[in-house]
Coordinates of C-alpha atoms in Angstrom, one line a residue:
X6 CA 189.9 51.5 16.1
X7 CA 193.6 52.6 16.5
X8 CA 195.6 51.7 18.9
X9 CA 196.3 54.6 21.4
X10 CA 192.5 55.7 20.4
X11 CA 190.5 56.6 23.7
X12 CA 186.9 57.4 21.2
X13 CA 186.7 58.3 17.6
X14 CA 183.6 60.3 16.7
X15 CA 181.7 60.5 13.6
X16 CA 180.5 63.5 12.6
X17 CA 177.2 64.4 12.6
X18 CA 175.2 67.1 9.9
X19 CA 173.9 70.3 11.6
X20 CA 172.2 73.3 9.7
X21 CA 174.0 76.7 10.4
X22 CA 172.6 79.8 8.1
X23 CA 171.7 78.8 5.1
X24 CA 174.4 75.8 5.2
X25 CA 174.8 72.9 6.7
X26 CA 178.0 71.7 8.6
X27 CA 179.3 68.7 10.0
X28 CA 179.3 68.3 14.0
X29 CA 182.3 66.6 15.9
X30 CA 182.1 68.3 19.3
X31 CA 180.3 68.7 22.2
X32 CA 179.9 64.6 21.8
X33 CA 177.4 63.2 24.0
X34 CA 180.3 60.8 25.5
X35 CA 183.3 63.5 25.1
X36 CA 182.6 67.6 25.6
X37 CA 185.6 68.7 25.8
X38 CA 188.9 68.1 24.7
X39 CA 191.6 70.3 26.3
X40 CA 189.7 73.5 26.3
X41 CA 188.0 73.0 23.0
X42 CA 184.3 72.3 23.4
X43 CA 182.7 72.6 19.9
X44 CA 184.2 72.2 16.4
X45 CA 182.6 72.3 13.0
X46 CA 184.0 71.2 10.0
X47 CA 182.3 72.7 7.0
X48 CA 182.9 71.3 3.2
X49 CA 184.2 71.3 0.5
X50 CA 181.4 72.8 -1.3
X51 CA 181.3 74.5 -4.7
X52 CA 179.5 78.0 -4.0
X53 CA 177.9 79.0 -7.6
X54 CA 178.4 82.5 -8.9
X55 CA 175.7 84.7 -7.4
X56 CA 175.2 82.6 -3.8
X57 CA 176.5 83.6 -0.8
X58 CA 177.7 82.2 2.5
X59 CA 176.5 84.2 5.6
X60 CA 175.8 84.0 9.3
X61 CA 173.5 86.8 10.7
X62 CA 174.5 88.4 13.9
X63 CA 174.8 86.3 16.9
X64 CA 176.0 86.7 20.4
X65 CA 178.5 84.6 22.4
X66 CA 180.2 84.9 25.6
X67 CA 182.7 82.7 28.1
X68 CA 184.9 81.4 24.7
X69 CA 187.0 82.3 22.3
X70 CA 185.8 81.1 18.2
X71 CA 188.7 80.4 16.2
X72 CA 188.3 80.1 12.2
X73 CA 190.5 78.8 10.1
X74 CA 190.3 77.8 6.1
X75 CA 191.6 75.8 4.0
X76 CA 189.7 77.2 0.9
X77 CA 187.3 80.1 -0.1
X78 CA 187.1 83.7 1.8
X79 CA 185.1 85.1 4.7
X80 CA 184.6 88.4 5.9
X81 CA 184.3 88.5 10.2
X82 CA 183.0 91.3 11.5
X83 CA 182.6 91.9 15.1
X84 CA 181.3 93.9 17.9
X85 CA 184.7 95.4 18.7
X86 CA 185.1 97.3 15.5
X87 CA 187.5 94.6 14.4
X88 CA 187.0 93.8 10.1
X89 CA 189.1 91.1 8.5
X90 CA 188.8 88.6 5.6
X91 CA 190.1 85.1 6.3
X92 CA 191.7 83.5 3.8
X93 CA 193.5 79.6 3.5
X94 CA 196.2 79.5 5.9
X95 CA 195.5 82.3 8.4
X96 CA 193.9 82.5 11.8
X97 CA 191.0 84.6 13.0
X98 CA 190.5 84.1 17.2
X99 CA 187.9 86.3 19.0
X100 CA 187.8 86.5 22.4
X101 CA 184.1 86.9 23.7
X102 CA 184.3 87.0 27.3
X103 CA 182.0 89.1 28.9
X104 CA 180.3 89.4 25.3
X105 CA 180.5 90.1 22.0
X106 CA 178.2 90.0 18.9
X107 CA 179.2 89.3 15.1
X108 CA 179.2 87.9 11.8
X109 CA 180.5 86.0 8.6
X110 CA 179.9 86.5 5.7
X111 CA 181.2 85.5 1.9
X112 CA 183.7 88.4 0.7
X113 CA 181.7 90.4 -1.6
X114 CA 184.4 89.9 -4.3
X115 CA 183.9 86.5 -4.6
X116 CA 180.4 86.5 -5.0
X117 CA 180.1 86.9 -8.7
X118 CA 182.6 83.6 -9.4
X119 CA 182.3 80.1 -8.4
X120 CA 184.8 79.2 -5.7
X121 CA 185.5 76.4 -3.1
X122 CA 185.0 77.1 0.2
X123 CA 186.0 74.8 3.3
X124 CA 187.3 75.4 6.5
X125 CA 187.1 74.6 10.1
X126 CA 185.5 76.8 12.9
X127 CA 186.0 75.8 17.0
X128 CA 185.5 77.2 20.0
X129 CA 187.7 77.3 23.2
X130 CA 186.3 77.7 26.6
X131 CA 188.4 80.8 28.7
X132 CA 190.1 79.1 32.0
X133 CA 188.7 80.2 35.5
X134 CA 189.4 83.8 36.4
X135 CA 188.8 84.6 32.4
X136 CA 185.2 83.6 31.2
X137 CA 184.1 87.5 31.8
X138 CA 187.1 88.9 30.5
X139 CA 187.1 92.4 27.9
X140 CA 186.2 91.5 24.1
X141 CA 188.9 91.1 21.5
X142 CA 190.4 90.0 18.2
X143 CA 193.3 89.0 16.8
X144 CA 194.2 87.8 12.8
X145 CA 197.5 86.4 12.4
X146 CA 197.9 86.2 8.4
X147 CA 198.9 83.1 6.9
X148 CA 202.8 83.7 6.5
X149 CA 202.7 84.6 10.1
X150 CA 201.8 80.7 11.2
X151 CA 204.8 78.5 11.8
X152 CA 205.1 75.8 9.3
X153 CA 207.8 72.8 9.7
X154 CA 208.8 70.4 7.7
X155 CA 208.5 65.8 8.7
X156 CA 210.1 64.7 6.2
X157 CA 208.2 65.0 2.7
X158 CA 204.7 66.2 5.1
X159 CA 204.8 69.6 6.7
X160 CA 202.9 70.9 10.2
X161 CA 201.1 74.1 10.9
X162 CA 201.0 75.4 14.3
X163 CA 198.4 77.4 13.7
X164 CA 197.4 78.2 17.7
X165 CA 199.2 78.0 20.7
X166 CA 202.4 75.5 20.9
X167 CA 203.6 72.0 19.2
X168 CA 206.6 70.7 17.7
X169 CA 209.3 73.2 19.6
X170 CA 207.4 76.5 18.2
X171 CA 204.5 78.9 19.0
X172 CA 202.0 80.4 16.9
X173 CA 202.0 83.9 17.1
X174 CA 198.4 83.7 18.2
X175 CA 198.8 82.1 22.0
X176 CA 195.5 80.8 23.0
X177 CA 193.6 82.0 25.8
X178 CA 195.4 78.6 27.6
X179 CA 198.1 75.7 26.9
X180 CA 196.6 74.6 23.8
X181 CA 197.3 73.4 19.9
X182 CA 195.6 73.6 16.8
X183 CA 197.5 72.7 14.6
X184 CA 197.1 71.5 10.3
X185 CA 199.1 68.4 9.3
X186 CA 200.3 68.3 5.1
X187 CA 200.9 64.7 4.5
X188 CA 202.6 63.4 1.7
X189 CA 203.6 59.5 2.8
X190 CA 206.0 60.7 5.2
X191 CA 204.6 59.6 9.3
X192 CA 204.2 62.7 11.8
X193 CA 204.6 62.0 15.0
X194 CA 202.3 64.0 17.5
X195 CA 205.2 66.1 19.4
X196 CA 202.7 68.0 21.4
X197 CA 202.8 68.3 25.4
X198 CA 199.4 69.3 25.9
X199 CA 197.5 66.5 28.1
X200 CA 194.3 65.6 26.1
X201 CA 194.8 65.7 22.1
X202 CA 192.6 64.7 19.2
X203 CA 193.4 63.9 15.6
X204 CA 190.4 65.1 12.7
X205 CA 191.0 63.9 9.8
X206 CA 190.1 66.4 6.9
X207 CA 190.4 65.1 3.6
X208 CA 192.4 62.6 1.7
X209 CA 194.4 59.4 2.6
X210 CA 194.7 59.9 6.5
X211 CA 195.8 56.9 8.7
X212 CA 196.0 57.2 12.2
X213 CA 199.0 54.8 13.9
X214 CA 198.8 52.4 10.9
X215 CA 194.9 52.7 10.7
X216 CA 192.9 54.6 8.4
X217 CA 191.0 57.6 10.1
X218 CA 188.0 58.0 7.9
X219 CA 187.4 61.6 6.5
X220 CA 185.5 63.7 9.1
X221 CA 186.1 61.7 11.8
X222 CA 188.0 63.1 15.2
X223 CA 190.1 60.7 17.1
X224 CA 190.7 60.8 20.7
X225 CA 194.2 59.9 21.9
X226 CA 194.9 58.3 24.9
X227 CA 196.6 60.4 27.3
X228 CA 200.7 60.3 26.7
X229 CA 200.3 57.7 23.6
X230 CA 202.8 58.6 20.7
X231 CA 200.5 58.6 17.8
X232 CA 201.9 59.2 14.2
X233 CA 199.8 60.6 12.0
X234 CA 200.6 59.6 7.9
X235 CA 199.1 59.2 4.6
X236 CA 198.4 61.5 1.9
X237 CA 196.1 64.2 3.2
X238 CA 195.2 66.5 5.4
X239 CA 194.8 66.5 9.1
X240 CA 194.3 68.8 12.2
X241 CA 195.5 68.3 15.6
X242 CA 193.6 69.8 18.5
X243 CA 194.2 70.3 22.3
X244 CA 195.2 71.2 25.3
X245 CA 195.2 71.6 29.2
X246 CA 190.9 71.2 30.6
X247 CA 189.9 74.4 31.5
X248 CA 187.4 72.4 34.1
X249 CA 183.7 71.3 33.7
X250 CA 181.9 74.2 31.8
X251 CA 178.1 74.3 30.3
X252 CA 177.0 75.1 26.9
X253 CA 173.9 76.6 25.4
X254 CA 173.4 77.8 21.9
X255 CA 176.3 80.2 21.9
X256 CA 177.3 80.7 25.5
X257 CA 179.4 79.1 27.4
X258 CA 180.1 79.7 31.0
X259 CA 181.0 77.5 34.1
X260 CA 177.9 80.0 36.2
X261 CA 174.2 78.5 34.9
X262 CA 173.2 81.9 35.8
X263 CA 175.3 84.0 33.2
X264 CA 173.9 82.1 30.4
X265 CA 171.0 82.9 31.9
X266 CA 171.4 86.9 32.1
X267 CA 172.7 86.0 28.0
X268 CA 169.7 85.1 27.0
X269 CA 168.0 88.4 28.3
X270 CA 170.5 90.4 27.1
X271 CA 170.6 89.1 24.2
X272 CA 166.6 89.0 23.2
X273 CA 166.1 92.8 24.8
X274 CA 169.5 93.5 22.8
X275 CA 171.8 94.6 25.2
X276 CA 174.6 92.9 23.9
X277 CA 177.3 95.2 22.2
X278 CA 176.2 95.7 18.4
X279 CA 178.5 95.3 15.2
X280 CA 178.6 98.6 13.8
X281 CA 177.2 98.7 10.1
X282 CA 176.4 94.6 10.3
X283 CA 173.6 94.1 13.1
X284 CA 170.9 93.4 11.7
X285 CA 169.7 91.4 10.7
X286 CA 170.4 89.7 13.9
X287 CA 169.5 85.9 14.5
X288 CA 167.2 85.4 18.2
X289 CA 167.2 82.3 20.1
X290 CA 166.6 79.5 19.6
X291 CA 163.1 78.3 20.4
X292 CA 164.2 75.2 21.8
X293 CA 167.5 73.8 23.3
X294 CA 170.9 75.4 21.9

């Protein structure tokens, strides 16, 4: 393992729709890092002509669910009117708070070609005083995202703040996400935040002279200057904790007893609906989350 490496997790395969992704966090040693507590990594993978990509509707509340791709097109649609289409590049953050409902789903343009698709999808728990706060979204397009060049390698800062600049999409707390170009040249982690991790998507990634195998999320040590080279692509996530906070399926909430009243709400379908894309809508799970 690298030096300046507090845990480096593997990922792990988890169905989602009719897909399958690859798992980094909650880790059963590591939750949280900085507010993020779950992050999915999904592809590359060749959709054929004809197939689709989708993910019914499904509640969340006490987070925000940040997408972001790095090939392919998805369509979000969510229980506060709000429509976009993703595309490589650009940011799509939904606040759920009190709650929210919504989907994804392959642009319907795309479905009669073959195309890549890949992409990574996390979720950041709201500080204290916010978990219950009033549904929203924001898309920031992809020229909208900072982008700085190391050298020959060039950095993203595609949420919150890293590197001297801001993203125009702030985070719901000090936080980075951030997408790291490499091409040979090393990129030193210039990020404040107080717990940071390194994934390493694709490509020839090394990790303070170490190779970071593809998939795998490395957790720094606190206030270790890590440089990042190689010839690939890699994403830098972190931030401030947000404090201890619980996770089931799709809530998240510091108060056992709001996940609780979720669950109702959700099965008796309470929740706020997404006009013209509820249903059909995906129940609970029959065990765990």
């Amino acid at each position: 393992m690298a030096a300046g490496v507090e845990l480096q997790i593997e990922p792990r395969v988890r169905r989602v729709g009719a897909g399958s992704v690859n798992r980094l966090l909650p880790f059963r040693t590591r939750r949280m890092v900085g507010p993020f507590i779950f992050a999915d990594l999904f592809g590359p993978e060749e959709l054929a002509a004809g197939s689709a990509s989708s993910v019914d509707a499904h509640p969340h509340i006490g987070l925000s669910t940040v997408t972001y791709l790095l090939a392919g097109r998805m369509v979000h649609r969510d229980s506060t009117g709000a429509v976009a289409a993703v595309e490589p590049g650009a940011v799509n953050w939904m606040t759920a708070g009190s709650g929210v409902a919504h989907t994804e789903r392959s642009h319907p343009d795309d479905v009669p070609t073959d195309r890549d698709v890949h992409g990574f999808q996390t979720w950041v728990a709201l500080p204290d005083g916010d978990e219950d706060v009033a549904p929203s979204f924001q898309h920031a397009p992809a020229e909208a995202i900072p982008t700085l060049a190391v050298g020959a390698s060039t950095v993203r800062v595609a949420v919150g703040t890293g590197w001297g600049v801001a993203s125009p999409v702030a985070g719901s707390s000090p936080l980075i996400l951030a997408e790291l170009r490499l091409d040979g040249d090393d990129v030193p982690i210039e990020v404040d935040h107080p717990e940071r991790a390194v994934l390493a998507i694709g490509g020839s990634v090394s990790l303070n002279g170490y190779p970071l195998p593809e998939g795998h999320l490395a957790v720094l040590q606190p206030g270790y200057r890590s440089l990042v080279g190689g010839d690939g692509v890699a994403m830098i996530l972190g931030g401030e904790p947000v404090g201890p906070r619980r996770i089931w399926w799709n809530f998240v909430h510091s108060d056992p007893e709001r996940i609780e009243a979720a669950k109702a709400e959700w099965t008796e379908q309470r929740f706020p609906l997404v006009p013209g894309d509820h249903d059909p809508w995906i129940p609970l799970p029959a065990l765990g989350g």
